[in-house]
Amino acid sequence: MRKYIFCTGGVVSSVGKGVTAAAIGRLLKARGLTVAIQKLDPYLNVDPGTMSPYQHGEVFVTVDGAETDLDLGHYERFTGENLDRTCNVTTGQIYAEVISKERRGDYLGGTIQVIPHITNEIKRRIGLVGKDNNPDVVIVEVGGTVGDIESQPFLEAIRQLRTDLGHAQTLYVHVTFLPHIGATGELKTKPTQHSVRELRGIGIHPQVIIPRTDHPVNQEIIGKIALFCDVEQRAVIPLETTDNIYDVPLVLEDAGLGDYIVEQLNLEAQPLQLDDWRRLVQQMRQIEEPIRIAIVGKYIELHDAYMSVKEALAHAAVHHNRKLDVAWVYSGDLEKGKGWDELEQAHGIVVPGGFGYRGVEGKVLAAEFARTRRVPYLGLCLGMQVMCIDFARNVLNLESANSTEFESSCKHPVIDLMPDQHNVTNLGGTMRLGVYPCELTPGSKAAAAYQVTHVQERHRHRFEFNNQYRTGFEAAGACFSGLSPEGHLVEIMELVNHPFMVGSQFHPEFQSRPNNPHPLFRMLIQAAIEHEHEHEHRHEQQSQPQPVHPEG
Ligand code: GLN
């Protein structure tokens, strides 16, 4: 019988409920159990695909092409499982489904109400998770915090599930926050008490409380939370802020959470295997030598917009025993002559994905800089497209080269709308999305990175390389080292005479895992380390006193 863990949040948002749910997934996997994790998002958008990164951070793309919440990235990275479109549900999806059923006449004669129609649809969606792979445990994270008006139907639905599924099959975990009063140096439990009271008012009695805090939590505080919130002392698992999110499963495990969940849900667990994860985190902690990578984007003040890129770089850096040091460079600044010293000091450059014209010219300049200065470069989707635009403009001298996304009638559209996109009118969910196969050219850098010739990668784009320009590019030193199996779509472009300048039309960052870094990111970091050495070597040579010829 499948078991369910419901994670809710209280007091404030952004306390790491998603990472906590992901970490619980890791603890169960470490006991030989199979898991799936689902996020319920209370907003009315159908998915985050049409939202600004300022609103929502990164859009994470699943194998089956769903545009989802960035927490799904955490879930996948922590559990090593690929999730699918059933794993992110929004209020928008729920209402769209119920209203379309109503129009069809499915409820003929009835009045459609939040309870039971909306809550039934939420419960149906929860039931859809893991239909294919039948996980032992499904973890369901409810977005937002208790008390939000828009979260109410989700909370009501998970409350009902306790009776529907049976008490022994369900566990409720509540993540809160303990504020610290500077004047008295105290941690306060009152907001946690209020939040739990609110939850109990809805009919949910949390069995585990995870108070997040920036300060150490003593036994007295734990006792107080246990008493006032009516949970066992050992079910109060404080989670102090850590600078490494991969530490969270270890903190929770060491506080006894894994065993407590197994006991409460009566799970058939294997002996714990968390040593590899522990070693990895230990290694992350010990590494001191940095490697400096510039991420050139337009949402750089909001690092969440590039969550998977940053994580993939960090995984690859650890693989090479380096600590990732990111220089966040706003591409718009480069256009104004600012931020160039950051690029000068970087050992590698990444231009991630993006949409719209703002800052694009700065990204083209960053690609030109990487090409001419021979700095390792990895372009991701738009990052690959700007690499092509630079190459066309400055190597092939097609000065007006551009993408038709930015200049619809440009003379040299080296990046153009994909044919199947021409008649698309709706913006939501209509891009080329999800996993597609890609064949790699033997002998290329891409093939050397992957060590295989056939890969599957995740996509999210409307524009592509314009095949009319292929021969011209190839003659001037570009290699299309990754193509769709029938050869029509350019998936990877790289430069032949460059240490590492590779652009992918797909998003490799979504498939990187801390314990299995993505090959392209690994190779970028390797090239960056070599670049750093060369740089130092050149510097040393320049600063050495020149030997004076005896006769000179
Ligand atoms: N805007 C570009 C396109 O639609 C790139 C998309 C991306 O970087 N994800 O093709």
Coordinates of C-alpha atoms and ligand atoms in Angstrom, one line a residue:
M1 CA 0.0 0.0 0.0
R2 CA 1.4 3.4 -1.0
K3 CA 2.2 5.8 1.8
Y4 CA 1.9 9.6 1.6
I5 CA 3.9 12.3 3.4
F6 CA 2.3 15.8 3.2
C7 CA 4.6 18.8 3.8
T8 CA 3.0 22.1 4.7
G9 CA 4.7 25.4 5.7
G10 CA 3.9 28.0 8.3
V11 CA 5.0 31.4 9.6
V12 CA 6.8 32.6 6.5
S13 CA 7.5 31.4 3.0
S14 CA 11.0 30.8 1.5
V15 CA 12.3 28.8 4.5
G16 CA 13.3 25.9 2.4
K17 CA 10.2 23.7 2.4
G18 CA 11.1 22.4 -1.1
V19 CA 14.6 21.4 0.0
T20 CA 13.2 19.7 3.1
A21 CA 10.7 17.7 1.0
A22 CA 13.6 16.8 -1.3
A23 CA 15.8 15.8 1.6
I24 CA 13.1 13.6 3.1
G25 CA 13.0 11.9 -0.4
R26 CA 16.7 11.3 -0.1
L27 CA 16.4 9.7 3.4
L28 CA 13.8 7.3 2.1
K29 CA 15.8 6.4 -1.0
A30 CA 18.8 5.8 1.3
R31 CA 16.7 3.1 2.9
G32 CA 16.0 1.3 -0.4
L33 CA 12.5 2.8 -0.8
T34 CA 11.2 4.3 -4.0
V35 CA 9.8 7.8 -3.9
A36 CA 8.1 10.4 -6.0
I37 CA 7.6 14.0 -5.0
Q38 CA 4.8 16.3 -6.0
K39 CA 4.4 20.1 -5.6
L40 CA 0.9 21.7 -5.3
D41 CA 1.1 25.3 -6.3
P42 CA -1.8 27.5 -5.2
Y43 CA -1.5 30.2 -8.0
L44 CA -4.0 30.5 -10.9
N45 CA -1.5 30.2 -13.7
V46 CA -1.7 26.8 -15.4
D47 CA 2.1 26.5 -15.1
P48 CA 5.0 28.8 -14.4
G49 CA 6.0 28.8 -18.1
T50 CA 4.4 32.2 -18.8
M51 CA 5.6 33.8 -15.6
S52 CA 8.6 36.2 -15.3
P53 CA 11.6 34.8 -13.5
Y54 CA 11.2 37.8 -11.2
Q55 CA 7.9 36.2 -10.0
H56 CA 8.9 32.7 -10.0
G57 CA 12.6 32.0 -10.5
E58 CA 13.6 29.2 -12.9
V59 CA 11.2 27.1 -14.9
F60 CA 12.2 23.5 -14.4
V61 CA 11.4 21.2 -17.4
T62 CA 10.6 17.6 -16.8
V63 CA 11.5 14.7 -19.2
D64 CA 7.9 14.6 -20.5
G65 CA 8.0 18.4 -21.2
A66 CA 6.1 20.0 -18.4
E67 CA 7.2 23.5 -17.4
T68 CA 7.3 23.3 -13.6
D69 CA 8.2 24.9 -10.3
L70 CA 11.9 25.0 -9.5
D71 CA 11.4 22.8 -6.4
L72 CA 11.1 19.9 -8.8
G73 CA 14.7 20.5 -9.7
H74 CA 15.6 20.0 -6.0
Y75 CA 13.4 16.9 -5.8
E76 CA 15.2 15.4 -8.9
R77 CA 18.7 16.4 -7.7
F78 CA 18.2 15.0 -4.2
T79 CA 16.4 11.8 -5.1
G80 CA 18.1 11.1 -8.5
E81 CA 14.6 10.2 -9.8
N82 CA 13.1 11.8 -13.0
L83 CA 9.7 13.3 -12.3
D84 CA 6.9 13.9 -14.7
R85 CA 4.1 16.3 -15.4
T86 CA 1.9 14.8 -12.7
C87 CA 4.4 16.1 -10.1
N88 CA 3.4 19.7 -10.3
V89 CA -0.2 20.8 -10.0
T90 CA -1.5 24.3 -9.9
T91 CA -4.9 25.8 -8.9
G92 CA -5.0 26.9 -12.6
Q93 CA -4.9 23.3 -13.8
I94 CA -7.5 22.2 -11.2
Y95 CA -10.0 24.9 -12.2
A96 CA -9.4 24.5 -15.9
E97 CA -10.1 20.7 -15.6
V98 CA -13.3 21.2 -13.5
I99 CA -14.6 24.0 -15.7
S100 CA -14.0 22.0 -18.9
K101 CA -15.9 19.0 -17.4
E102 CA -18.7 21.3 -16.4
R103 CA -18.9 22.6 -20.0
R104 CA -19.0 19.0 -21.3
G105 CA -21.9 18.4 -19.1
D106 CA -20.2 15.9 -16.8
Y107 CA -21.9 17.4 -13.7
L108 CA -25.2 18.0 -15.4
G109 CA -27.8 19.2 -12.9
G110 CA -25.3 19.8 -10.2
T111 CA -23.8 22.9 -8.6
I112 CA -20.0 23.0 -8.9
Q113 CA -18.4 23.8 -5.6
V114 CA -14.9 24.1 -4.1
I115 CA -15.8 21.2 -1.8
P116 CA -16.2 18.5 -3.2
H117 CA -15.5 19.3 -6.9
I118 CA -12.2 21.2 -6.6
T119 CA -11.0 19.1 -3.7
N120 CA -11.9 15.9 -5.5
E121 CA -9.9 17.0 -8.5
I122 CA -6.9 17.8 -6.2
K123 CA -7.1 14.4 -4.7
R124 CA -7.4 12.8 -8.2
R125 CA -4.2 14.7 -9.2
I126 CA -2.4 13.5 -6.1
G127 CA -3.5 9.9 -7.0
L128 CA -2.0 10.3 -10.5
V129 CA 1.6 10.6 -9.2
G130 CA 3.7 7.4 -9.7
K131 CA 1.1 5.6 -11.8
D132 CA 3.9 4.3 -14.0
N133 CA 6.6 3.5 -11.5
N134 CA 4.5 2.7 -8.4
P135 CA 6.7 4.4 -5.7
D136 CA 6.5 3.2 -2.1
V137 CA 6.1 6.7 -0.8
V138 CA 4.7 9.9 -2.4
I139 CA 5.8 13.1 -0.8
V140 CA 3.4 16.0 -1.5
E141 CA 4.5 19.5 -0.8
V142 CA 1.8 22.2 -0.5
G143 CA 3.1 25.5 -1.7
G144 CA 2.6 28.7 0.2
T145 CA 2.0 28.9 3.9
V146 CA -0.9 27.9 6.2
G147 CA -3.3 30.8 6.4
D148 CA -3.1 31.8 2.7
I149 CA -6.6 32.0 1.3
E150 CA -5.5 30.3 -1.9
S151 CA -4.0 27.3 -0.2
Q152 CA -7.2 26.3 1.6
P153 CA -8.6 23.8 -1.0
F154 CA -5.2 22.0 -1.1
L155 CA -5.1 21.8 2.7
E156 CA -8.7 20.6 2.8
A157 CA -7.9 17.9 0.2
I158 CA -4.9 16.6 2.1
R159 CA -7.0 16.6 5.3
Q160 CA -9.6 14.4 3.6
L161 CA -6.9 12.0 2.3
R162 CA -6.2 11.0 5.9
T163 CA -9.6 9.4 6.2
D164 CA -9.7 8.3 2.6
L165 CA -6.4 6.4 2.7
G166 CA -6.2 5.5 6.4
H167 CA -4.2 7.0 9.2
A168 CA -1.4 4.5 8.9
Q169 CA -0.8 5.5 5.3
T170 CA -0.3 9.3 5.9
L171 CA 2.1 11.5 7.7
Y172 CA 1.9 15.2 8.1
V173 CA 5.1 17.3 8.3
H174 CA 5.0 21.0 9.1
V175 CA 7.9 23.3 8.3
T176 CA 8.0 26.5 10.3
F177 CA 10.4 29.3 11.2
L178 CA 11.8 30.4 14.6
P179 CA 12.5 34.2 14.6
H180 CA 15.4 35.3 16.7
I181 CA 15.0 38.4 18.9
G182 CA 18.4 40.1 18.8
A183 CA 17.8 42.2 21.9
T184 CA 17.3 39.2 24.2
G185 CA 19.1 36.7 22.1
E186 CA 16.0 34.4 22.1
L187 CA 14.4 32.1 19.6
K188 CA 10.7 32.5 19.6
T189 CA 8.3 29.5 19.2
K190 CA 5.0 31.5 19.3
P191 CA 4.6 31.9 15.5
T192 CA 5.1 28.1 15.2
Q193 CA 2.5 27.5 17.9
H194 CA 0.1 29.8 16.0
S195 CA 0.8 28.2 12.7
V196 CA 0.1 24.7 14.1
R197 CA -3.1 26.0 15.8
E198 CA -4.2 27.3 12.4
L199 CA -3.4 23.9 10.8
R200 CA -5.3 22.1 13.5
G201 CA -8.3 24.4 13.0
I202 CA -8.4 23.1 9.4
G203 CA -8.3 19.5 10.8
I204 CA -4.7 18.6 10.1
H205 CA -2.7 17.6 13.1
P206 CA 1.0 17.6 12.1
Q207 CA 3.0 14.7 13.4
V208 CA 6.5 16.1 12.6
I209 CA 7.5 19.8 13.1
I210 CA 10.6 21.1 11.4
P211 CA 11.4 24.5 12.7
R212 CA 13.9 26.3 10.5
T213 CA 16.2 28.7 12.2
D214 CA 19.4 30.7 11.7
H215 CA 20.5 29.9 15.3
P216 CA 21.1 26.7 17.3
V217 CA 18.0 25.3 19.0
N218 CA 18.3 24.0 22.5
Q219 CA 16.4 21.2 24.2
E220 CA 14.2 23.7 26.0
I221 CA 12.9 25.1 22.8
I222 CA 12.3 21.6 21.4
G223 CA 10.4 20.7 24.5
K224 CA 8.3 23.8 24.3
I225 CA 7.3 23.2 20.6
A226 CA 6.5 19.5 21.4
L227 CA 4.3 20.5 24.4
F228 CA 2.4 23.4 22.7
C229 CA 2.1 21.7 19.3
D230 CA 1.2 18.3 20.7
V231 CA 3.9 16.2 19.0
E232 CA 6.6 13.9 20.5
Q233 CA 9.8 15.6 21.4
R234 CA 11.7 13.4 19.0
A235 CA 9.4 14.6 16.2
V236 CA 10.6 18.1 16.6
I237 CA 13.5 18.2 14.1
P238 CA 15.2 21.6 14.1
L239 CA 16.9 22.6 10.9
E240 CA 19.5 25.3 11.2
T241 CA 20.5 27.3 8.2
T242 CA 23.4 25.6 6.3
D243 CA 25.5 27.1 3.5
N244 CA 25.2 23.8 1.6
I245 CA 21.7 22.5 0.8
Y246 CA 23.0 19.0 0.2
D247 CA 23.8 19.0 4.0
V248 CA 20.1 19.1 4.8
P249 CA 19.4 15.3 4.4
L250 CA 22.3 14.6 6.8
V251 CA 21.1 17.1 9.4
L252 CA 17.6 15.6 9.3
E253 CA 18.9 12.1 9.4
D254 CA 21.2 12.8 12.4
A255 CA 18.3 14.3 14.2
G256 CA 16.4 11.0 13.7
L257 CA 13.9 12.0 11.1
G258 CA 14.4 9.0 8.7
D259 CA 13.8 6.4 11.4
Y260 CA 10.8 8.3 12.8
I261 CA 9.2 8.4 9.4
V262 CA 9.9 4.7 8.8
E263 CA 8.4 3.9 12.2
Q264 CA 5.3 6.1 11.8
L265 CA 4.5 4.8 8.3
N266 CA 5.5 1.3 9.1
L267 CA 7.7 1.2 6.0
E268 CA 9.8 -1.8 4.9
A269 CA 13.1 -0.1 5.0
Q270 CA 16.5 -1.6 4.1
P271 CA 19.6 -0.7 6.1
L272 CA 20.6 2.9 5.6
Q273 CA 23.0 3.8 2.8
L274 CA 23.9 7.4 3.2
D275 CA 27.7 7.1 3.3
D276 CA 28.2 8.2 -0.3
W277 CA 26.1 11.3 0.2
R278 CA 27.9 12.0 3.5
R279 CA 31.3 11.7 1.7
L280 CA 30.2 14.0 -1.0
V281 CA 29.0 16.7 1.5
Q282 CA 32.3 16.2 3.4
Q283 CA 34.2 16.8 0.2
M284 CA 32.2 19.9 -0.6
R285 CA 33.0 21.2 2.8
Q286 CA 36.7 20.6 2.6
I287 CA 37.4 22.0 -0.9
E288 CA 39.0 25.4 -0.7
E289 CA 40.5 26.1 -4.1
P290 CA 38.0 28.1 -6.2
I291 CA 37.2 28.1 -9.8
R292 CA 35.7 31.3 -11.1
I293 CA 32.8 31.1 -13.6
A294 CA 30.9 34.1 -15.0
I295 CA 27.2 33.6 -15.5
V296 CA 26.1 36.2 -18.0
G297 CA 22.4 36.7 -17.8
K298 CA 19.7 39.3 -17.3
Y299 CA 18.2 38.2 -14.0
I300 CA 21.5 38.1 -12.2
E301 CA 20.2 39.8 -9.1
L302 CA 17.8 36.9 -8.7
H303 CA 20.0 33.8 -8.5
D304 CA 16.9 31.5 -8.4
A305 CA 16.3 32.3 -12.0
Y306 CA 19.4 30.2 -12.8
M307 CA 19.0 27.6 -10.1
S308 CA 19.8 24.5 -12.1
V309 CA 22.6 26.2 -13.9
K310 CA 24.3 27.2 -10.7
E311 CA 23.8 23.8 -9.2
A312 CA 25.1 22.0 -12.3
L313 CA 28.2 24.2 -12.2
A314 CA 28.7 23.4 -8.5
H315 CA 28.3 19.6 -9.1
A316 CA 30.9 19.7 -11.8
A317 CA 33.3 21.9 -9.8
V318 CA 33.2 19.5 -6.8
H319 CA 33.9 16.7 -9.3
H320 CA 37.2 18.5 -10.1
N321 CA 37.9 19.3 -6.5
R322 CA 37.1 22.9 -6.9
K323 CA 34.7 25.3 -5.1
L324 CA 32.4 27.1 -7.5
D325 CA 32.9 30.9 -7.4
V326 CA 30.2 32.5 -9.5
A327 CA 30.7 36.0 -11.0
W328 CA 27.2 37.2 -11.8
V329 CA 27.4 39.5 -14.8
Y330 CA 24.4 41.5 -16.1
S331 CA 24.6 41.3 -19.9
G332 CA 23.0 44.7 -20.2
D333 CA 26.0 46.1 -18.4
L334 CA 28.4 44.7 -20.9
E335 CA 26.5 46.7 -23.6
K336 CA 27.4 49.8 -21.7
G337 CA 31.1 48.9 -21.2
K338 CA 30.6 47.8 -17.6
G339 CA 31.3 44.5 -16.0
W340 CA 34.1 43.6 -18.3
D341 CA 36.6 43.1 -15.5
E342 CA 34.4 40.3 -14.2
L343 CA 34.7 38.5 -17.5
E344 CA 38.5 39.2 -17.6
Q345 CA 38.9 37.5 -14.2
A346 CA 36.6 34.5 -15.0
H347 CA 38.1 31.1 -15.9
G348 CA 35.0 30.1 -17.8
I349 CA 31.8 31.7 -19.1
V350 CA 28.3 30.4 -19.1
V351 CA 25.5 32.2 -21.0
P352 CA 22.2 30.5 -19.9
G353 CA 18.8 30.4 -21.5
G354 CA 16.6 33.5 -21.9
F355 CA 13.8 35.2 -23.8
G356 CA 13.3 38.6 -25.2
Y357 CA 15.7 41.3 -26.5
R358 CA 16.8 43.0 -23.3
G359 CA 20.5 42.2 -22.7
V360 CA 20.9 40.0 -25.7
E361 CA 23.6 42.2 -27.3
G362 CA 25.6 41.9 -24.2
K363 CA 25.4 38.1 -24.4
V364 CA 26.6 38.3 -28.0
L365 CA 29.5 40.4 -26.8
A366 CA 30.3 37.8 -24.0
A367 CA 30.3 35.0 -26.7
E368 CA 32.7 37.1 -28.8
F369 CA 34.9 37.7 -25.8
A370 CA 35.1 34.0 -25.1
R371 CA 35.8 33.1 -28.7
T372 CA 38.5 35.7 -29.3
R373 CA 40.1 35.4 -25.9
R374 CA 39.9 31.6 -25.9
V375 CA 38.0 31.5 -22.6
P376 CA 36.0 28.2 -22.1
Y377 CA 32.4 28.9 -22.8
L378 CA 29.2 26.9 -22.4
G379 CA 26.1 28.3 -24.0
L380 CA 22.7 26.9 -22.9
C381 CA 19.8 27.4 -25.4
L382 CA 19.9 31.2 -25.9
G383 CA 23.5 30.9 -24.9
M384 CA 24.1 28.7 -28.0
Q385 CA 22.0 31.0 -30.2
V386 CA 24.1 34.1 -29.3
M387 CA 27.2 32.1 -29.9
C388 CA 25.9 31.5 -33.5
I389 CA 25.0 35.2 -33.9
D390 CA 28.6 36.3 -32.9
F391 CA 30.1 33.7 -35.2
A392 CA 28.0 34.9 -38.1
R393 CA 28.6 38.6 -37.5
N394 CA 32.3 38.5 -36.7
V395 CA 33.7 35.4 -38.3
L396 CA 31.6 35.2 -41.4
N397 CA 31.2 39.0 -41.6
L398 CA 27.4 38.8 -41.9
E399 CA 27.0 42.0 -39.9
S400 CA 23.3 42.0 -39.8
A401 CA 23.0 38.4 -38.5
N402 CA 20.5 38.0 -35.7
S403 CA 17.7 35.8 -34.4
T404 CA 14.2 36.5 -35.7
E405 CA 13.1 36.5 -32.1
F406 CA 14.8 39.9 -31.8
E407 CA 14.6 41.2 -35.4
S408 CA 11.8 39.6 -37.3
S409 CA 12.9 40.7 -40.8
C410 CA 16.7 40.7 -40.3
K411 CA 18.8 40.0 -43.4
H412 CA 20.7 37.1 -42.0
P413 CA 18.4 35.1 -39.7
V414 CA 20.9 32.6 -38.5
I415 CA 18.5 31.7 -35.7
D416 CA 14.9 31.3 -36.9
L417 CA 11.5 30.1 -35.7
M418 CA 11.1 26.4 -36.0
P419 CA 8.7 25.5 -38.8
D420 CA 6.2 23.9 -36.4
Q421 CA 6.1 27.1 -34.4
H422 CA 4.8 29.3 -37.2
N423 CA 1.1 28.8 -36.5
V424 CA 1.4 28.8 -32.8
T425 CA -0.8 31.5 -31.2
N426 CA -1.0 30.5 -27.5
L427 CA 2.1 31.2 -25.5
G428 CA 1.6 28.6 -22.7
G429 CA 3.0 25.2 -23.1
T430 CA 3.6 25.5 -26.8
M431 CA 7.4 25.5 -27.1
R432 CA 9.5 22.5 -28.1
L433 CA 9.5 20.9 -24.7
G434 CA 11.0 17.9 -22.9
V435 CA 13.4 15.2 -23.9
Y436 CA 14.5 14.7 -27.5
P437 CA 17.3 12.4 -28.8
C438 CA 20.5 13.9 -30.1
E439 CA 23.3 12.2 -32.1
L440 CA 26.8 13.3 -31.4
T441 CA 29.6 13.6 -34.0
P442 CA 32.5 11.2 -33.1
G443 CA 35.7 13.0 -32.4
S444 CA 33.9 16.2 -31.3
K445 CA 34.3 17.8 -27.9
A446 CA 30.7 17.0 -27.1
A447 CA 31.3 13.3 -27.9
A448 CA 34.4 13.4 -25.8
A449 CA 32.5 14.9 -22.9
Y450 CA 29.6 12.4 -23.0
Q451 CA 31.7 9.4 -24.0
V452 CA 28.7 8.1 -26.1
T453 CA 27.2 9.1 -29.4
H454 CA 23.5 9.1 -28.5
V455 CA 22.0 11.2 -25.8
Q456 CA 18.6 12.5 -24.6
E457 CA 18.3 16.0 -23.4
R458 CA 15.6 18.4 -22.2
H459 CA 14.4 21.3 -24.4
R460 CA 12.5 24.5 -24.0
H461 CA 12.6 26.8 -27.0
R462 CA 10.9 28.1 -30.2
F463 CA 13.9 29.1 -32.3
E464 CA 16.6 27.0 -33.8
F465 CA 19.7 27.3 -36.0
N466 CA 18.8 28.1 -39.6
N467 CA 20.2 25.3 -41.7
Q468 CA 20.8 27.5 -44.7
Y469 CA 23.9 28.8 -42.9
R470 CA 25.3 25.3 -42.0
T471 CA 27.9 25.0 -44.7
G472 CA 29.1 28.5 -44.3
F473 CA 29.6 28.0 -40.6
E474 CA 31.3 24.7 -41.0
A475 CA 33.7 26.1 -43.6
A476 CA 34.8 28.8 -41.1
G477 CA 35.5 26.4 -38.2
A478 CA 32.2 25.6 -36.6
C479 CA 31.2 22.0 -35.9
F480 CA 27.6 20.9 -35.5
S481 CA 28.5 18.1 -33.1
G482 CA 24.9 17.3 -32.0
L483 CA 22.0 16.8 -34.4
S484 CA 18.5 15.4 -34.1
P485 CA 18.5 11.8 -35.4
E486 CA 17.2 12.8 -38.8
G487 CA 19.8 15.5 -39.0
H488 CA 17.3 18.5 -39.3
L489 CA 17.9 20.2 -36.0
V490 CA 21.1 21.6 -34.7
E491 CA 21.4 20.5 -31.0
I492 CA 25.0 21.3 -30.3
M493 CA 27.4 23.7 -32.0
E494 CA 31.1 23.9 -31.1
L495 CA 34.2 25.7 -32.3
V496 CA 36.9 23.5 -33.7
N497 CA 39.9 25.8 -33.0
H498 CA 39.0 26.8 -29.5
P499 CA 39.8 25.0 -26.1
F500 CA 36.1 24.7 -25.3
M501 CA 33.4 26.7 -26.9
V502 CA 30.2 24.6 -26.9
G503 CA 26.6 25.6 -27.2
S504 CA 23.6 23.4 -26.7
Q505 CA 20.1 24.1 -27.9
F506 CA 18.9 22.0 -25.0
H507 CA 19.3 22.5 -21.2
P508 CA 21.8 20.1 -19.9
E509 CA 21.6 21.7 -16.4
F510 CA 18.3 19.9 -15.7
Q511 CA 19.9 16.5 -15.8
S512 CA 22.9 17.2 -13.5
R513 CA 23.0 15.6 -10.1
P514 CA 25.3 16.3 -7.2
N515 CA 26.6 12.7 -7.4
N516 CA 26.5 12.5 -11.2
P517 CA 27.5 15.9 -12.7
H518 CA 26.6 16.5 -16.3
P519 CA 29.3 15.8 -18.8
L520 CA 29.2 19.2 -20.6
F521 CA 29.5 21.0 -17.3
R522 CA 32.3 18.7 -16.2
M523 CA 34.2 19.4 -19.4
L524 CA 33.6 23.2 -19.0
I525 CA 35.1 23.1 -15.5
Q526 CA 38.0 21.0 -16.7
A527 CA 38.7 23.5 -19.5
A528 CA 38.3 26.4 -17.0
I529 CA 41.0 24.8 -14.8
E530 CA 43.3 24.4 -17.8
H531 CA 42.6 28.0 -18.7
E532 CA 43.4 29.2 -15.2
H533 CA 46.8 27.3 -15.3
E534 CA 47.7 28.8 -18.7
H535 CA 46.7 32.2 -17.4
E536 CA 48.9 31.9 -14.3
H537 CA 51.8 30.5 -16.4
R538 CA 51.6 33.4 -18.8
H539 CA 51.4 35.8 -15.9
E540 CA 54.5 34.3 -14.3
Q541 CA 56.4 34.5 -17.5
Q542 CA 55.6 38.1 -17.9
S543 CA 56.5 39.0 -14.4
Q544 CA 59.9 37.1 -14.4
P545 CA 62.9 39.4 -14.7
Q546 CA 64.1 39.1 -18.3
P547 CA 67.6 37.7 -18.4
V548 CA 70.0 40.3 -19.6
H549 CA 72.3 39.2 -22.4
P550 CA 75.9 39.7 -21.3
E551 CA 76.6 41.6 -24.4
G552 CA 73.3 43.5 -24.4
Ligands
GLN1 N1 14.3 32.4 -26.6 C1 15.0 31.3 -27.3 C2 14.0 30.4 -28.0 O1 12.9 30.4 -27.7 C3 15.8 30.6 -26.3 C4 15.0 29.8 -25.3 C5 15.8 29.4 -24.1 O2 16.9 29.9 -23.8 N2 15.2 28.6 -23.3 O3 14.4 29.6 -28.8

